[in-house]
Short mmCIF file of C-alpha atoms in Angstrom, two decimals:
data_model
loop_
_atom_site.label_atom_id
_atom_site.label_comp_id
_atom_site.label_asym_id
_atom_site.label_seq_id
_atom_site.Cartn_x
_atom_site.Cartn_y
_atom_site.Cartn_z
CA MET A 97 -12.16 17.51 -8.30
CA THR A 98 -15.66 16.12 -8.48
CA ARG A 99 -16.85 13.27 -6.33
CA THR A 100 -18.79 10.37 -7.74
CA SER A 101 -20.70 7.49 -6.19
CA HIS A 102 -19.68 3.88 -6.79
CA THR A 103 -21.77 0.80 -6.18
CA HIS A 104 -19.60 -1.88 -7.81
CA ASP A 105 -19.25 -5.33 -6.23
CA LEU A 106 -15.87 -6.85 -5.49
CA GLN A 107 -14.92 -9.28 -8.26
CA ASP A 108 -11.56 -10.73 -7.19
CA GLY A 109 -12.64 -13.25 -4.59
CA THR A 110 -12.20 -10.80 -1.74
CA PRO A 111 -14.78 -11.18 1.05
CA ASP A 112 -17.54 -8.57 0.67
CA LEU A 113 -16.94 -6.32 3.67
CA ARG A 114 -19.17 -3.44 2.62
CA HIS A 115 -21.49 -4.20 5.53
CA GLY A 116 -18.81 -4.57 8.16
CA THR A 117 -18.98 -4.13 11.90
CA HIS A 118 -18.77 -0.87 13.80
CA ASP A 119 -15.66 -0.34 15.88
CA ARG A 120 -15.58 2.41 18.50
CA ARG A 121 -11.99 3.18 17.62
CA TYR A 122 -12.11 2.94 13.84
CA GLY A 123 -15.74 3.61 12.97
CA ASP A 124 -17.41 1.51 10.30
CA LEU A 125 -15.09 -1.31 9.28
CA ALA A 126 -16.54 -1.70 5.82
CA LEU A 127 -15.50 -1.23 2.23
CA THR A 128 -17.48 1.52 0.53
CA LYS A 129 -16.94 3.44 -2.68
CA ALA A 130 -19.65 6.03 -2.06
CA GLY A 131 -18.38 9.60 -2.36
CA LEU A 132 -14.89 8.80 -3.62
CA PRO A 133 -13.25 11.48 -5.80
CA GLY A 134 -13.60 10.81 -9.51
CA TRP A 135 -9.85 10.52 -10.08
CA LEU A 136 -9.86 7.32 -8.04
CA ASP A 137 -12.17 5.61 -10.56
CA PRO A 138 -9.27 3.91 -12.41
CA VAL A 139 -7.89 2.57 -9.13
CA VAL A 140 -11.32 1.27 -8.12
CA ARG A 141 -11.65 -0.55 -11.44
CA ALA A 142 -8.15 -2.00 -11.11
CA VAL A 143 -8.84 -3.30 -7.60
CA GLU A 144 -12.06 -4.93 -8.76
CA THR A 145 -10.51 -6.80 -11.67
CA VAL A 146 -6.84 -7.49 -10.95
CA GLN A 147 -5.82 -11.09 -10.36
CA PRO A 148 -3.16 -12.26 -7.88
CA ARG A 149 -0.69 -13.34 -10.58
CA GLN A 150 -0.97 -9.90 -12.18
CA LEU A 151 0.40 -8.37 -8.98
CA SER A 152 3.19 -10.76 -8.04
CA ARG A 153 4.62 -14.20 -8.73
CA PHE A 154 4.87 -14.70 -4.96
CA LEU A 155 1.53 -15.89 -3.62
CA PRO A 156 0.66 -17.24 -0.15
CA PRO A 157 1.57 -20.90 0.51
CA GLU A 158 -1.30 -23.25 -0.19
CA ASP A 159 -0.80 -24.91 3.20
CA GLY A 160 -1.75 -21.69 4.99
CA ALA A 161 1.74 -21.03 6.36
CA GLY A 162 3.00 -17.50 6.80
CA ARG A 163 2.56 -14.52 9.10
CA GLN A 164 -0.72 -12.74 8.42
CA SER A 165 -0.22 -9.00 7.94
CA ALA A 166 -1.74 -5.98 6.25
CA VAL A 167 -0.61 -2.66 4.78
CA LEU A 168 -2.58 0.53 4.21
CA ILE A 169 -2.35 2.03 0.72
CA LEU A 170 -3.74 5.46 1.49
CA PHE A 171 -4.59 7.93 -1.27
CA GLY A 172 -4.99 11.58 -0.37
CA GLU A 173 -5.20 14.84 -2.25
CA GLY A 174 -2.46 17.40 -1.71
CA GLU A 175 -1.37 20.67 -3.26
CA ARG A 176 -0.15 18.82 -6.36
CA GLY A 177 -3.12 16.51 -6.69
CA PRO A 178 -3.40 12.81 -5.78
CA GLU A 179 -0.75 11.47 -3.43
CA LEU A 180 0.19 8.37 -1.44
CA LEU A 181 1.20 8.10 2.22
CA LEU A 182 4.53 6.37 2.85
CA MET A 183 6.91 5.98 5.76
CA GLU A 184 10.61 5.26 6.05
CA ARG A 185 11.80 2.61 8.47
CA ALA A 186 14.48 3.52 11.01
CA THR A 187 18.04 2.69 10.00
CA SER A 188 18.58 0.90 13.33
CA LEU A 189 16.07 -1.86 12.59
CA ARG A 190 17.36 -5.38 11.98
CA SER A 191 15.27 -5.94 8.84
CA HIS A 192 14.45 -3.58 5.96
CA ALA A 193 16.35 -0.77 7.72
CA GLY A 194 15.83 2.62 6.08
CA GLN A 195 13.42 1.21 3.51
CA PRO A 196 10.32 3.22 2.52
CA SER A 197 7.07 1.31 2.88
CA PHE A 198 3.35 1.53 3.35
CA PRO A 199 2.21 1.67 6.98
CA GLY A 200 1.41 -1.84 8.14
CA GLY A 201 2.43 -4.93 10.05
CA SER A 202 1.34 -8.24 11.51
CA LEU A 203 -2.22 -8.95 12.57
CA ASP A 204 -2.76 -9.08 16.33
CA PRO A 205 -5.29 -11.51 17.83
CA GLU A 206 -7.60 -8.61 18.69
CA ASP A 207 -7.69 -7.57 15.02
CA GLY A 208 -10.00 -10.48 14.31
CA ASP A 209 -10.38 -12.99 11.52
CA PRO A 210 -7.62 -12.72 8.87
CA GLN A 211 -10.16 -13.91 6.29
CA ALA A 212 -12.74 -11.27 7.24
CA ASP A 213 -12.24 -7.75 8.64
CA GLY A 214 -8.99 -8.53 10.49
CA PRO A 215 -6.76 -7.01 7.78
CA LEU A 216 -8.87 -3.83 7.71
CA ARG A 217 -8.49 -3.33 11.43
CA ALA A 218 -4.79 -4.23 11.36
CA ALA A 219 -4.02 -1.81 8.51
CA LEU A 220 -5.67 1.08 10.33
CA ARG A 221 -4.19 0.15 13.71
CA GLU A 222 -0.65 -0.11 12.37
CA ALA A 223 -1.00 3.16 10.46
CA GLU A 224 -2.15 4.89 13.64
CA GLU A 225 0.67 3.38 15.71
CA GLU A 226 3.37 4.23 13.15
CA THR A 227 2.26 7.61 11.77
CA GLY A 228 -0.29 9.01 14.23
CA LEU A 229 -2.94 8.82 11.52
CA ASP A 230 -6.51 9.30 12.75
CA PRO A 231 -8.25 6.24 11.26
CA ARG A 232 -11.66 7.88 11.61
CA GLY A 233 -10.75 10.11 8.67
CA VAL A 234 -10.01 7.16 6.38
CA GLN A 235 -12.57 5.58 4.06
CA LEU A 236 -11.59 2.03 3.10
CA PHE A 237 -12.70 1.18 -0.42
CA GLY A 238 -10.84 -1.91 -1.57
CA VAL A 239 -8.67 -4.91 -0.81
CA LEU A 240 -6.14 -6.48 -3.15
CA PRO A 241 -5.47 -10.23 -3.22
CA LYS A 242 -3.17 -11.53 -0.50
CA LEU A 243 0.49 -11.59 -1.52
CA TYR A 244 3.60 -13.23 -0.08
CA ILE A 245 7.02 -11.90 0.93
CA PRO A 246 9.28 -15.01 1.02
CA VAL A 247 12.21 -13.38 2.83
CA SER A 248 10.03 -12.61 5.89
CA SER A 249 7.23 -15.18 5.38
CA PHE A 250 4.62 -12.41 5.53
CA VAL A 251 1.23 -13.01 3.93
CA VAL A 252 0.22 -9.43 3.15
CA THR A 253 -3.27 -8.07 2.53
CA PRO A 254 -3.04 -4.64 0.82
CA VAL A 255 -5.95 -2.48 2.03
CA LEU A 256 -6.79 0.64 0.02
CA GLY A 257 -8.18 3.80 1.56
CA TRP A 258 -9.19 7.37 0.72
CA TRP A 259 -7.90 10.02 3.14
CA ARG A 260 -11.27 11.71 3.36
CA GLU A 261 -10.37 13.88 6.38
CA PRO A 262 -6.58 14.39 6.51
CA THR A 263 -4.90 14.87 9.89
CA PRO A 264 -1.27 15.60 10.80
CA VAL A 265 1.06 12.58 10.63
CA ASP A 266 4.62 12.04 11.79
CA ALA A 267 6.92 9.30 13.05
CA VAL A 268 5.42 8.11 16.34
CA ASP A 269 8.41 6.02 17.47
CA PRO A 270 11.77 7.17 15.99
CA ASN A 271 13.24 3.79 16.93
CA GLU A 272 10.97 2.22 14.33
CA THR A 273 10.09 5.00 11.90
CA ALA A 274 12.53 7.59 10.56
CA ARG A 275 9.94 9.76 8.83
CA VAL A 276 6.45 9.85 7.36
CA PHE A 277 5.80 11.56 4.04
CA THR A 278 3.44 11.81 1.10
CA VAL A 279 4.40 11.34 -2.54
CA PRO A 280 2.43 12.98 -5.37
CA VAL A 281 1.20 10.42 -7.90
CA ALA A 282 2.55 12.80 -10.55
CA ASP A 283 6.07 12.13 -9.24
CA LEU A 284 5.49 8.37 -9.21
CA THR A 285 4.38 8.41 -12.85
CA ASP A 286 7.19 10.74 -13.97
CA PRO A 287 9.55 8.63 -16.14
CA ALA A 288 12.50 10.62 -14.79
CA ASN A 289 11.83 9.18 -11.32
CA ARG A 290 11.52 5.54 -12.40
CA VAL A 291 14.39 3.05 -12.28
CA THR A 292 15.06 -0.67 -12.01
CA ALA A 293 16.54 -1.66 -8.65
CA VAL A 294 19.17 -4.39 -8.87
CA HIS A 295 19.80 -6.49 -5.77
CA PRO A 296 23.33 -7.88 -5.20
CA ARG A 297 21.85 -11.38 -5.59
CA GLY A 298 20.64 -10.44 -9.05
CA HIS A 299 16.96 -9.78 -8.34
CA ARG A 300 15.49 -6.88 -10.28
CA GLY A 301 12.36 -4.87 -9.69
CA PRO A 302 10.72 -1.49 -10.28
CA ALA A 303 11.76 1.39 -8.07
CA PHE A 304 11.03 5.09 -7.63
CA LEU A 305 13.39 7.96 -6.80
CA VAL A 306 11.05 10.31 -4.94
CA GLU A 307 11.15 12.55 -1.88
CA SER A 308 14.89 11.93 -1.35
CA ALA A 309 14.21 8.20 -1.08
CA LEU A 310 14.53 5.07 -3.17
CA VAL A 311 11.23 3.19 -2.97
CA TRP A 312 11.82 -0.44 -3.96
CA GLY A 313 10.87 -4.00 -3.06
CA PHE A 314 7.32 -5.02 -2.16
CA THR A 315 6.09 -1.42 -1.84
CA ALA A 316 7.44 -0.36 -5.23
CA GLY A 317 6.03 -3.51 -6.81
CA ILE A 318 2.52 -2.74 -5.60
CA ILE A 319 2.77 0.90 -6.69
CA ASP A 320 4.07 -0.17 -10.09
CA ARG A 321 1.16 -2.58 -10.64
CA LEU A 322 -1.44 -0.09 -9.44
CA LEU A 323 -0.11 2.57 -11.82
CA HIS A 324 -0.12 0.04 -14.65
CA TYR A 325 -3.62 -1.37 -14.17
CA ALA A 326 -5.10 2.06 -13.42
CA ASP A 327 -3.65 3.23 -16.77
CA TRP A 328 -1.65 5.93 -15.01
CA GLU A 329 1.71 4.50 -16.06
CA ARG A 330 3.85 6.45 -18.51
CA PRO A 331 6.57 4.84 -20.65
CA TRP A 332 9.88 4.73 -18.78
CA ASP A 333 13.39 3.41 -19.35
CA GLN A 334 13.57 0.03 -17.61
CA ASP A 335 17.27 -0.20 -18.48
CA LYS A 336 18.01 2.69 -16.13
CA GLN A 337 19.36 0.81 -13.10
CA VAL A 338 20.17 1.58 -9.48
CA PRO A 339 22.17 -0.97 -7.44
CA LEU A 340 20.94 -1.81 -3.96
CA ASP A 341 23.19 -2.02 -0.93
CA TRP A 342 24.27 -5.58 -0.11
CA ARG A 343 22.51 -5.29 3.26
CA ALA A 344 19.14 -4.59 1.62
#
């Protein structure tokens, strides 16, 4: 696939981090679209224009409460074309056990300012700690608006990256991560793999049956919105339901 150069400005209120600092561990902590593959163009446009309410009805509390965190939405290119990096949490964990997710977690004090490049550093650090990813091979190109997960009080900054130089990944700590895997975007857009997850409490949300896993919750919601606003979504049967375990 051809590579194209992008020089667009961020338009969603996100701090302009294109001229970020240099970190010995992570390289240039900046958002840059230069040299991205052309197939990422729709994602770039979606990131630049999407508004918080278009992603979720759960937004960070206005009083600033919540645990600052970040996730890495990492696009790579595999044998079947574009793909996303996901991990599956260990079944022994007290919360979200066995649930697929993006790499990520809470910001540490050394990550820096949550309103500046802190989320970038946290997303890369957590991905490295959880999957063994070499962050020097990742090009960060966008940040989505901060979102909120009420059940855990997390204020989450989704950070988007291009896996420019792929390296081997695997579960670093089996007590926390059961496995690390990639999912072709073609499988995520396949209507046969799309369902509506129904929580015992009645909550409903988009989900994906891929790679022997049910991707649901916050992660599935972000994927669903990215596919939609990047115009990658294909019509699917939203009445096709999968019940979630009561412990979910």
